[in-house]
Coordinates of C-alpha atoms in Angstrom, one line a residue:
M1 CA -15.7 71.9 26.5
S2 CA -15.5 71.3 30.2
A3 CA -12.8 69.1 31.7
P4 CA -15.2 66.4 33.0
R5 CA -16.8 66.1 29.5
E6 CA -13.3 65.9 27.9
E7 CA -12.4 63.1 30.4
M8 CA -15.6 61.2 29.6
L9 CA -14.9 61.6 25.9
A10 CA -11.3 60.4 26.3
A11 CA -12.5 57.4 28.3
R12 CA -15.1 56.6 25.6
I13 CA -12.4 56.8 23.0
D14 CA -10.2 54.5 25.0
L15 CA -13.0 52.1 25.4
L16 CA -13.8 52.1 21.7
E17 CA -10.1 51.7 20.8
S18 CA -9.8 48.8 23.2
A19 CA -12.9 47.2 21.7
L20 CA -11.6 47.8 18.2
A21 CA -8.2 46.3 19.1
R22 CA -10.0 43.3 20.7
R23 CA -12.1 42.8 17.5
D24 CA -9.0 43.3 15.4
S25 CA -7.2 40.6 17.4
E26 CA -10.2 38.3 17.1
V27 CA -10.2 38.7 13.3
R28 CA -6.5 38.0 13.1
D29 CA -7.0 35.0 15.3
L30 CA -9.8 33.7 13.1
V31 CA -7.7 34.2 10.0
A32 CA -4.8 32.4 11.6
I33 CA -7.1 29.6 12.8
G34 CA -8.5 29.3 9.3
V35 CA -5.0 29.0 7.8
A36 CA -4.0 26.4 10.4
L37 CA -7.2 24.3 9.9
A38 CA -6.9 24.5 6.1
S39 CA -3.4 23.1 6.2
E40 CA -4.1 20.1 8.4
R41 CA -4.8 16.8 6.6
D42 CA -4.9 14.4 9.6
T43 CA -8.6 14.2 10.6
G44 CA -7.8 13.3 14.2
L45 CA -5.4 16.3 14.6
L46 CA -7.9 18.6 12.8
L47 CA -10.7 17.7 15.2
D48 CA -8.5 18.4 18.1
R49 CA -7.4 21.7 16.7
I50 CA -11.0 22.8 15.9
L51 CA -12.2 22.1 19.5
H52 CA -9.1 23.7 21.0
H53 CA -9.5 26.9 19.0
A54 CA -13.3 27.0 19.6
R55 CA -12.7 26.8 23.4
R56 CA -9.9 29.4 23.3
V57 CA -11.8 32.1 21.5
T58 CA -14.9 31.7 23.7
Q59 CA -13.1 31.0 27.0
A60 CA -14.8 27.7 27.4
D61 CA -13.5 25.3 30.1
A62 CA -14.6 22.2 28.2
G63 CA -16.0 21.0 25.0
S64 CA -17.0 18.0 22.9
L65 CA -17.0 17.4 19.2
Y66 CA -19.3 15.1 17.2
V67 CA -19.1 14.2 13.5
V68 CA -21.8 12.8 11.3
E69 CA -21.6 9.0 11.0
S70 CA -21.2 8.2 7.3
P71 CA -24.4 6.5 6.1
G72 CA -24.7 4.1 3.1
R73 CA -24.8 5.6 -0.4
G74 CA -27.9 7.6 -1.0
E75 CA -29.0 7.4 2.7
A76 CA -29.5 10.3 5.1
P77 CA -27.3 10.4 8.2
V78 CA -29.0 9.1 11.3
H79 CA -26.2 9.2 13.9
L80 CA -23.5 11.5 15.3
R81 CA -20.3 10.0 16.5
F82 CA -18.7 11.4 19.6
K83 CA -15.1 11.8 18.6
L84 CA -13.3 13.7 21.4
S85 CA -13.6 15.9 24.4
Q86 CA -11.4 18.5 26.1
N87 CA -11.6 19.8 29.7
D88 CA -9.3 22.1 31.6
S89 CA -10.6 21.0 34.9
V90 CA -10.9 17.2 34.8
A91 CA -8.9 14.5 33.0
F92 CA -11.8 12.2 32.2
R93 CA -11.7 11.0 28.6
P94 CA -14.8 9.0 27.5
G95 CA -14.5 6.7 24.5
E96 CA -16.3 7.1 21.2
F97 CA -20.0 6.4 21.0
T98 CA -22.9 7.3 18.8
V99 CA -25.9 9.7 19.4
P100 CA -29.1 9.5 17.3
I101 CA -29.8 12.6 15.2
S102 CA -33.0 13.4 17.0
T103 CA -34.4 16.1 19.2
E104 CA -34.0 14.0 22.4
S105 CA -30.4 14.9 23.1
I106 CA -28.8 18.4 23.0
A107 CA -26.3 17.5 20.2
G108 CA -28.9 15.5 18.4
F109 CA -31.3 18.4 18.5
V110 CA -28.8 20.8 17.0
A111 CA -27.9 18.3 14.3
A112 CA -31.6 17.6 13.5
T113 CA -32.7 21.2 13.4
R114 CA -29.3 22.8 12.4
K115 CA -30.1 25.5 14.8
P116 CA -27.5 26.5 17.5
L117 CA -28.3 26.4 21.2
N118 CA -27.1 28.8 23.9
L119 CA -28.0 27.5 27.3
P120 CA -27.2 29.5 30.5
D121 CA -27.8 26.4 32.6
A122 CA -27.9 23.0 30.8
Y123 CA -29.5 21.4 33.8
S124 CA -32.5 23.8 33.4
P125 CA -33.5 23.8 29.7
P126 CA -36.2 26.1 28.4
A127 CA -39.8 25.1 29.2
G128 CA -41.1 22.7 26.5
A129 CA -37.7 21.8 25.1
P130 CA -37.7 18.2 23.8
Y131 CA -34.0 17.7 24.7
R132 CA -32.4 16.9 28.0
L133 CA -28.7 16.8 29.0
D134 CA -27.3 13.4 29.6
R135 CA -25.7 13.9 33.1
S136 CA -23.8 10.6 33.1
F137 CA -20.6 12.3 32.1
D138 CA -20.9 14.9 34.9
E139 CA -21.6 12.1 37.4
R140 CA -18.7 10.0 36.3
A141 CA -16.2 12.9 36.0
R142 CA -17.6 14.8 39.1
Y143 CA -18.1 17.8 37.0
R144 CA -21.0 20.3 36.6
S145 CA -21.9 21.4 33.0
R146 CA -23.6 24.7 33.4
S147 CA -23.4 27.2 30.5
M148 CA -23.3 25.5 27.1
L149 CA -23.0 26.7 23.5
I150 CA -23.8 24.1 20.8
W151 CA -23.3 24.8 17.1
P152 CA -23.8 22.9 13.9
M153 CA -21.0 22.6 11.5
V154 CA -22.4 22.9 8.0
S155 CA -20.4 22.8 4.8
H156 CA -20.7 25.3 1.9
R157 CA -22.9 22.7 0.2
D158 CA -25.3 22.7 3.1
D159 CA -24.2 19.3 4.3
L160 CA -24.1 18.6 8.0
I161 CA -20.5 17.8 9.0
G162 CA -20.8 17.7 12.8
V163 CA -21.6 19.5 16.0
I164 CA -19.4 21.6 18.4
Q165 CA -20.4 21.6 22.0
L166 CA -18.8 24.1 24.3
I167 CA -19.2 24.0 28.1
N168 CA -18.8 26.5 30.9
R169 CA -17.6 29.8 29.7
K170 CA -15.2 31.2 32.3
S171 CA -14.9 34.8 33.5
S172 CA -11.2 34.3 34.2
P173 CA -8.6 31.8 33.0
G174 CA -7.5 28.7 34.8
P175 CA -9.2 25.4 35.8
L176 CA -12.4 25.3 37.8
R177 CA -11.8 24.1 41.3
G178 CA -15.1 22.4 42.3
P179 CA -18.8 23.4 42.5
A180 CA -18.2 26.7 44.3
D181 CA -15.7 27.9 41.7
I182 CA -18.1 26.9 39.0
E183 CA -20.8 28.9 40.7
D184 CA -18.5 32.0 40.9
R185 CA -16.7 31.9 37.6
V186 CA -18.9 30.3 35.0
V187 CA -21.0 32.7 33.0
P188 CA -23.3 32.4 30.0
F189 CA -21.9 32.5 26.5
D190 CA -22.5 36.0 25.2
Q191 CA -23.4 37.2 21.7
R192 CA -19.8 37.7 20.8
S193 CA -19.1 34.1 21.6
E194 CA -21.9 33.1 19.3
Q195 CA -20.4 35.3 16.5
L196 CA -16.9 33.8 16.9
L197 CA -18.1 30.2 17.1
S198 CA -20.3 30.8 14.1
A199 CA -17.3 32.0 12.0
L200 CA -15.1 29.3 13.4
S201 CA -17.6 26.5 12.8
A202 CA -18.0 27.5 9.2
Q203 CA -14.2 27.4 8.8
A204 CA -14.1 24.1 10.7
A205 CA -16.8 22.5 8.5
V206 CA -14.9 23.4 5.3
A207 CA -11.6 22.2 6.7
L208 CA -13.1 19.0 8.1
E209 CA -14.9 18.3 4.8
N210 CA -11.7 18.8 2.9
A211 CA -9.8 16.5 5.3
M212 CA -12.5 13.8 4.9
L213 CA -12.4 14.2 1.2
Y214 CA -8.7 13.9 1.3
E215 CA -9.0 10.7 3.3
D216 CA -11.6 9.5 0.8
I217 CA -9.2 10.1 -2.0
A218 CA -6.4 8.4 -0.1
R219 CA -8.6 5.4 0.5
A220 CA -9.6 5.4 -3.1
F221 CA -6.0 5.4 -4.2
D222 CA -5.2 2.7 -1.7
G223 CA -8.1 0.7 -2.9
F224 CA -7.0 1.1 -6.5
V225 CA -3.5 0.0 -5.6
Q226 CA -4.8 -3.1 -3.7
A227 CA -7.0 -4.0 -6.6
S228 CA -4.1 -3.7 -9.0
V229 CA -2.0 -5.9 -6.8
H230 CA -4.9 -8.4 -6.8
A231 CA -5.0 -8.2 -10.6
I232 CA -1.2 -8.9 -10.8
E233 CA -1.5 -11.9 -8.5
Q234 CA -4.5 -13.3 -10.5
R235 CA -2.3 -13.1 -13.6
D236 CA 0.7 -14.7 -11.9
P237 CA -0.5 -16.7 -8.9
T238 CA 2.9 -18.2 -8.5
T239 CA 4.2 -14.9 -7.0
S240 CA 1.3 -14.4 -4.7
G241 CA 2.2 -12.0 -1.9
H242 CA 5.5 -10.9 -3.6
S243 CA 4.4 -7.3 -4.1
I244 CA 3.2 -7.0 -0.5
R245 CA 6.4 -8.4 0.9
V246 CA 8.5 -6.2 -1.3
A247 CA 6.6 -3.2 -0.1
A248 CA 7.1 -4.2 3.6
L249 CA 10.8 -4.8 3.0
S250 CA 11.2 -1.5 1.1
I251 CA 9.5 0.6 3.8
E252 CA 11.5 -1.0 6.5
L253 CA 14.8 -0.4 4.7
A254 CA 13.8 3.2 3.9
R255 CA 13.1 3.8 7.6
R256 CA 16.5 2.5 8.5
V257 CA 18.0 4.8 5.9
D258 CA 16.1 7.7 7.4
E259 CA 17.7 6.9 10.8
C260 CA 21.3 7.0 9.4
R261 CA 23.2 9.9 10.9
E262 CA 26.6 9.1 9.4
G263 CA 28.1 7.4 6.4
P264 CA 27.0 7.7 2.7
L265 CA 23.3 7.4 3.5
A266 CA 23.3 10.1 6.2
G267 CA 21.9 12.8 3.8
V268 CA 19.0 10.7 2.6
G269 CA 15.7 11.2 4.3
F270 CA 12.1 10.2 3.8
S271 CA 8.9 12.1 4.8
D272 CA 5.6 10.4 5.4
A273 CA 4.6 11.3 1.8
D274 CA 7.9 9.8 0.5
L275 CA 7.2 6.5 2.3
Q276 CA 3.7 6.4 1.0
E277 CA 5.0 7.0 -2.6
L278 CA 7.6 4.2 -2.0
R279 CA 4.9 1.9 -0.7
Y280 CA 2.6 2.4 -3.7
A281 CA 5.6 2.1 -6.1
A282 CA 6.6 -1.2 -4.4
L283 CA 3.1 -2.6 -4.5
L284 CA 2.8 -1.7 -8.2
H285 CA 6.4 -2.5 -9.3
D286 CA 5.3 -5.6 -11.2
F287 CA 2.0 -4.3 -12.7
G288 CA 3.6 -4.3 -16.1
K289 CA 3.3 -8.1 -16.1
V290 CA -0.2 -7.7 -17.4
G291 CA 1.4 -6.9 -20.7
V292 CA 3.4 -10.2 -20.8
R293 CA 2.0 -13.3 -22.5
E294 CA 0.7 -15.7 -19.9
E295 CA 2.6 -18.7 -21.4
V296 CA 5.8 -16.8 -20.7
L297 CA 4.8 -15.3 -17.4
L298 CA 3.8 -18.7 -16.0
K299 CA 6.5 -20.8 -17.7
A300 CA 7.7 -23.2 -15.0
K301 CA 9.8 -25.5 -17.2
K302 CA 12.2 -24.8 -20.0
L303 CA 9.8 -26.2 -22.6
P304 CA 6.5 -24.3 -23.0
A305 CA 3.4 -26.0 -21.7
G306 CA 2.4 -28.9 -24.0
S307 CA 5.8 -29.2 -25.7
L308 CA 7.0 -32.1 -23.5
E309 CA 3.8 -34.0 -24.3
L310 CA 4.4 -33.5 -28.0
I311 CA 8.0 -34.8 -27.6
L312 CA 6.7 -37.8 -25.7
A313 CA 4.2 -38.5 -28.4
R314 CA 6.9 -38.2 -31.0
F315 CA 9.2 -40.6 -29.1
D316 CA 6.4 -43.0 -28.6
Y317 CA 5.9 -43.0 -32.4
V318 CA 9.6 -43.6 -32.9
R319 CA 9.5 -46.5 -30.4
K320 CA 6.5 -48.1 -32.1
A321 CA 8.2 -47.6 -35.5
V322 CA 11.4 -49.4 -34.2
E323 CA 9.3 -52.2 -32.8
A324 CA 7.3 -52.5 -36.1
E325 CA 10.5 -52.5 -38.2
T326 CA 11.9 -55.3 -36.0
Y327 CA 8.7 -57.3 -36.4
R328 CA 8.9 -56.9 -40.2
R329 CA 12.5 -57.9 -40.4
R330 CA 11.9 -60.9 -38.2
L331 CA 9.0 -62.0 -40.4
A332 CA 11.2 -61.6 -43.5
L333 CA 13.9 -63.6 -41.7
A334 CA 11.5 -66.4 -40.9
E335 CA 10.2 -66.5 -44.4
A336 CA 13.8 -66.8 -45.7
G337 CA 14.5 -69.6 -43.2
G338 CA 16.9 -67.5 -41.1
S339 CA 18.6 -68.9 -38.0
R340 CA 17.7 -68.4 -34.3
E341 CA 21.0 -66.5 -33.8
E342 CA 20.0 -64.0 -36.5
A343 CA 16.6 -63.5 -34.9
D344 CA 18.3 -62.9 -31.5
R345 CA 20.6 -60.3 -33.1
L346 CA 17.5 -58.5 -34.4
D347 CA 15.9 -58.5 -30.9
E348 CA 19.1 -57.3 -29.3
E349 CA 19.4 -54.5 -31.9
C350 CA 15.8 -53.5 -31.1
R351 CA 16.5 -53.5 -27.4
I352 CA 19.5 -51.3 -27.8
R353 CA 17.6 -48.8 -30.0
L354 CA 14.7 -48.7 -27.5
A355 CA 17.1 -48.2 -24.6
R356 CA 18.7 -45.2 -26.4
I357 CA 15.2 -43.7 -26.9
D358 CA 14.5 -44.2 -23.1
D359 CA 17.9 -42.6 -22.3
A360 CA 17.2 -39.7 -24.6
L361 CA 13.9 -39.1 -22.8
R362 CA 15.6 -39.1 -19.5
V363 CA 18.0 -36.5 -20.7
I364 CA 15.2 -34.4 -22.1
R365 CA 13.2 -34.6 -18.8
A366 CA 16.3 -33.6 -16.8
A367 CA 17.2 -30.8 -19.2
N368 CA 13.6 -29.5 -19.0
E369 CA 14.0 -28.7 -15.3
P370 CA 15.0 -25.0 -14.6
T371 CA 18.3 -25.6 -12.9
V372 CA 21.8 -24.6 -13.9
L373 CA 22.5 -26.9 -16.9
A374 CA 25.6 -29.1 -16.7
K375 CA 27.9 -29.1 -19.8
G376 CA 27.4 -32.8 -20.2
T377 CA 23.7 -32.4 -20.5
V378 CA 24.2 -29.7 -23.2
S379 CA 26.2 -32.1 -25.3
E380 CA 23.7 -34.9 -24.8
V381 CA 20.9 -32.6 -26.0
D382 CA 22.9 -31.6 -29.0
E383 CA 23.5 -35.3 -29.8
I384 CA 19.7 -36.0 -29.6
A385 CA 19.1 -33.0 -31.8
G386 CA 21.2 -34.6 -34.5
T387 CA 19.1 -37.8 -34.5
T388 CA 16.4 -38.1 -37.1
F389 CA 13.4 -40.4 -37.7
V390 CA 11.2 -41.1 -40.7
G391 CA 7.6 -39.9 -40.2
P392 CA 4.4 -41.5 -41.4
D393 CA 4.6 -39.5 -44.6
G394 CA 8.1 -41.0 -45.3
V395 CA 9.8 -37.6 -44.7
E396 CA 13.0 -37.6 -42.5
R397 CA 12.6 -35.3 -39.5
P398 CA 14.8 -34.4 -36.4
L399 CA 13.8 -35.9 -33.1
L400 CA 13.9 -32.4 -31.6
T401 CA 12.9 -29.1 -33.4
P402 CA 15.3 -26.2 -33.3
F403 CA 13.0 -24.3 -30.8
E404 CA 12.9 -27.3 -28.5
V405 CA 16.7 -27.6 -28.6
E406 CA 16.9 -23.9 -27.8
C407 CA 14.7 -24.3 -24.8
L408 CA 16.4 -27.4 -23.5
R409 CA 19.9 -25.7 -23.8
I410 CA 18.8 -22.8 -21.5
A411 CA 21.8 -22.5 -19.1
R412 CA 19.9 -21.1 -16.1
G413 CA 16.2 -20.6 -15.3
S414 CA 13.4 -21.5 -17.7
L415 CA 13.3 -18.7 -20.3
T416 CA 14.8 -18.4 -23.7
A417 CA 16.6 -15.2 -24.7
A418 CA 13.5 -13.9 -26.4
E419 CA 11.3 -14.8 -23.5
I420 CA 13.7 -13.0 -21.1
V421 CA 13.4 -9.9 -23.2
E422 CA 9.6 -10.2 -23.0
I423 CA 9.6 -10.7 -19.3
Q424 CA 12.0 -7.7 -18.9
S425 CA 9.5 -5.6 -20.9
H426 CA 7.2 -5.6 -17.8
A427 CA 9.3 -2.8 -16.3
R428 CA 8.6 -0.7 -19.4
H429 CA 4.9 -1.6 -19.3
T430 CA 4.8 -0.6 -15.6
F431 CA 6.2 2.8 -16.4
E432 CA 3.8 3.3 -19.4
F433 CA 0.7 2.2 -17.4
L434 CA 1.5 4.2 -14.2
S435 CA 2.4 7.3 -16.3
R436 CA -1.3 7.4 -17.4
I437 CA -2.5 7.9 -13.9
P438 CA -2.7 11.5 -12.5
W439 CA -0.6 10.9 -9.4
G440 CA -0.3 14.7 -8.8
R441 CA 2.7 16.6 -7.6
R442 CA 2.9 14.5 -4.4
F443 CA 3.6 11.3 -6.2
H444 CA 4.8 12.5 -9.6
R445 CA 7.9 10.3 -9.6
L446 CA 6.1 7.1 -8.7
P447 CA 6.1 5.7 -12.3
L448 CA 9.9 6.1 -12.6
I449 CA 10.5 4.7 -9.1
A450 CA 8.3 1.6 -9.7
A451 CA 9.8 0.9 -13.2
S452 CA 13.5 1.3 -12.2
H453 CA 13.7 -1.6 -9.7
H454 CA 15.7 -3.7 -12.2
E455 CA 18.2 -1.0 -13.1
R456 CA 21.8 -1.7 -11.9
L457 CA 24.5 0.5 -10.6
D458 CA 26.8 -0.5 -13.4
G459 CA 24.2 0.5 -16.1
S460 CA 23.5 -3.1 -17.2
G461 CA 19.9 -3.2 -15.9
Y462 CA 16.7 -2.5 -17.6
P463 CA 14.4 -1.0 -19.0
A464 CA 16.6 2.1 -19.6
G465 CA 20.1 1.0 -18.6
L466 CA 20.4 3.9 -16.2
P467 CA 23.8 4.2 -14.3
G468 CA 23.6 4.2 -10.5
E469 CA 23.7 7.9 -10.0
H470 CA 20.5 8.3 -12.2
V471 CA 18.6 5.5 -10.4
P472 CA 16.3 6.9 -7.7
V473 CA 17.3 5.8 -4.3
Q474 CA 13.8 4.4 -3.7
S475 CA 14.3 2.2 -6.7
R476 CA 17.6 1.0 -5.4
I477 CA 15.9 0.2 -2.1
M478 CA 13.2 -1.7 -3.9
A479 CA 15.8 -3.7 -5.9
V480 CA 17.4 -5.0 -2.7
A481 CA 13.9 -6.0 -1.4
D482 CA 12.9 -7.5 -4.7
V483 CA 16.0 -9.7 -5.0
Y484 CA 15.8 -10.8 -1.4
D485 CA 12.1 -11.9 -1.7
A486 CA 12.7 -13.5 -5.0
L487 CA 15.4 -15.6 -3.4
T488 CA 13.6 -16.6 -0.2
A489 CA 10.1 -16.9 -1.5
A490 CA 8.7 -20.4 -1.3
D491 CA 6.0 -19.9 -3.9
R492 CA 8.1 -20.1 -7.1
P493 CA 7.5 -23.4 -9.0
Y494 CA 10.8 -23.2 -10.8
K495 CA 13.1 -23.0 -7.8
A496 CA 13.3 -23.9 -4.1
A497 CA 13.4 -21.2 -1.5
V498 CA 16.9 -20.1 -0.5
P499 CA 17.6 -19.9 3.2
P500 CA 17.9 -16.3 4.5
P501 CA 21.6 -16.5 5.3
R502 CA 22.4 -17.8 1.8
A503 CA 20.1 -15.1 0.3
L504 CA 22.1 -12.4 2.2
D505 CA 25.3 -13.8 0.9
I506 CA 23.9 -13.5 -2.6
L507 CA 23.0 -9.9 -2.0
R508 CA 26.6 -9.2 -1.0
L509 CA 27.8 -10.8 -4.2
E510 CA 25.3 -8.7 -6.2
A511 CA 26.6 -5.6 -4.5
Q512 CA 30.2 -6.6 -5.3
D513 CA 29.2 -6.9 -9.0
R514 CA 27.6 -3.4 -8.8
H515 CA 24.2 -4.8 -9.5
L516 CA 22.8 -3.6 -6.2
D517 CA 23.7 -0.6 -4.0
G518 CA 26.3 -1.9 -1.6
D519 CA 25.5 0.7 1.1
L520 CA 21.9 -0.3 1.1
V521 CA 22.7 -4.0 1.1
Q522 CA 24.9 -3.6 4.1
L523 CA 22.3 -1.6 6.0
F524 CA 19.7 -4.2 5.0
I525 CA 21.8 -6.8 6.7
D526 CA 23.2 -4.9 9.6
T527 CA 19.8 -3.6 10.8
E528 CA 18.1 -6.9 10.0
A529 CA 15.5 -5.0 7.9
Y530 CA 14.8 -8.3 6.1
R531 CA 12.9 -9.4 9.2
A532 CA 10.1 -7.2 8.2
V533 CA 8.7 -10.2 6.3
E534 CA 8.5 -12.2 9.5
R535 CA 6.6 -9.4 11.2
L536 CA 4.3 -9.2 8.2
G537 CA 3.5 -12.8 8.6
R538 CA 2.7 -12.3 12.3
D539 CA 0.4 -9.4 11.5

């Protein structure tokens, strides 16, 4: 073999090896791009990455990306939404707008026909083409769109996802410096560019569809949570807004914890997923109230609804019985020729007995209010409980039933011991309900976090009596937020709102008693995380 022929063969081999290496690099790039796109869940970032990679592999100076405007259920899409543009040579950034899916515009044509376009000069489309380039962008940005490659993004289910539009393939890297540079360096997109964009657009369509599906699922989850909060508030309107406020306070405190760089909380951190899990848990922390009887849940006074009316009716009967008895005795006295003094004594006795009845009613009304009960009131209730009357059937009965006495002797709040147990069961109901929902690996601890907001560091909380080291830090954060909002909320019928400074003092006392996490309480106060409720009101 002659030397020239050997040299030609060697050059041919070098050329083939170079082409093979380039193709191998392109394949590796496409694989890496596919992995990068598949791992991105933020739609905005994903669109930016898709366009960036498409421009890089084709040497495009600029590009735009459109996505299908979601139509109503069962309707075909009729618009593309311009989402973003990139340009190495000008900094002009148009806002979002819509383009009809029709053959009149370049992007609309590709979307309508699902056929790609490769235009050597966008200003001179093929003869008979129904589409025309909208030059308004070029005019405003002082740019010249010349070669263009426009490709439909179609999912594996043959659904149109969007359109990629690449502009001005460059023969060499670097920005284009005006019309002359565009004339010299801009070349048509070649067949390899089409092959690369075809592969990338398929990957992009799948990644974008997955990201949109992920967002749909996230919106569905969020909608479910919001609907659940609405259901809670419909069941217990007296605490309207409580779950939303607790969520806002919890997220704010968690972010403050995440910022700690020293102290006991320095090693605690929260990712975006952790914060979302905490938000959902806080919004749903009281969902178990749907399993509590309404008469207990909405009990505003110590006596159940209707009980005071029964007591009033009973006392009214006793009053009338006293008056009737006095009338009978006066009649008998008159028939026996009794004196005026004896009649006056009967009237005075009647007046004293009626006054005692009125005094007893005042004690009962006062004791029925859900405040801290004074010792004197307890003894007065006991005294009334020992008083009897004779009913219409001639049977002697107590003025107050044992259950009524139990209610009126409640030392604090409005609930009996049994009712407190029933209210506390809402935490267990919350866990049982949320455990039935397939939260997935991302939020798998959500039921435990939501249900543990009444656990205490000293192990005296509920529903499980967990000691502090076994209570999730998210639950301890929620506990601080829950107590603060319960104290300061103005929507509770059984108590007045506590001023924030006093509420913070109570949080300190709760921390001293090891009911709340002292480090979290101090951080809540020092960073003024409690002001998140004020910002919530402004928003």
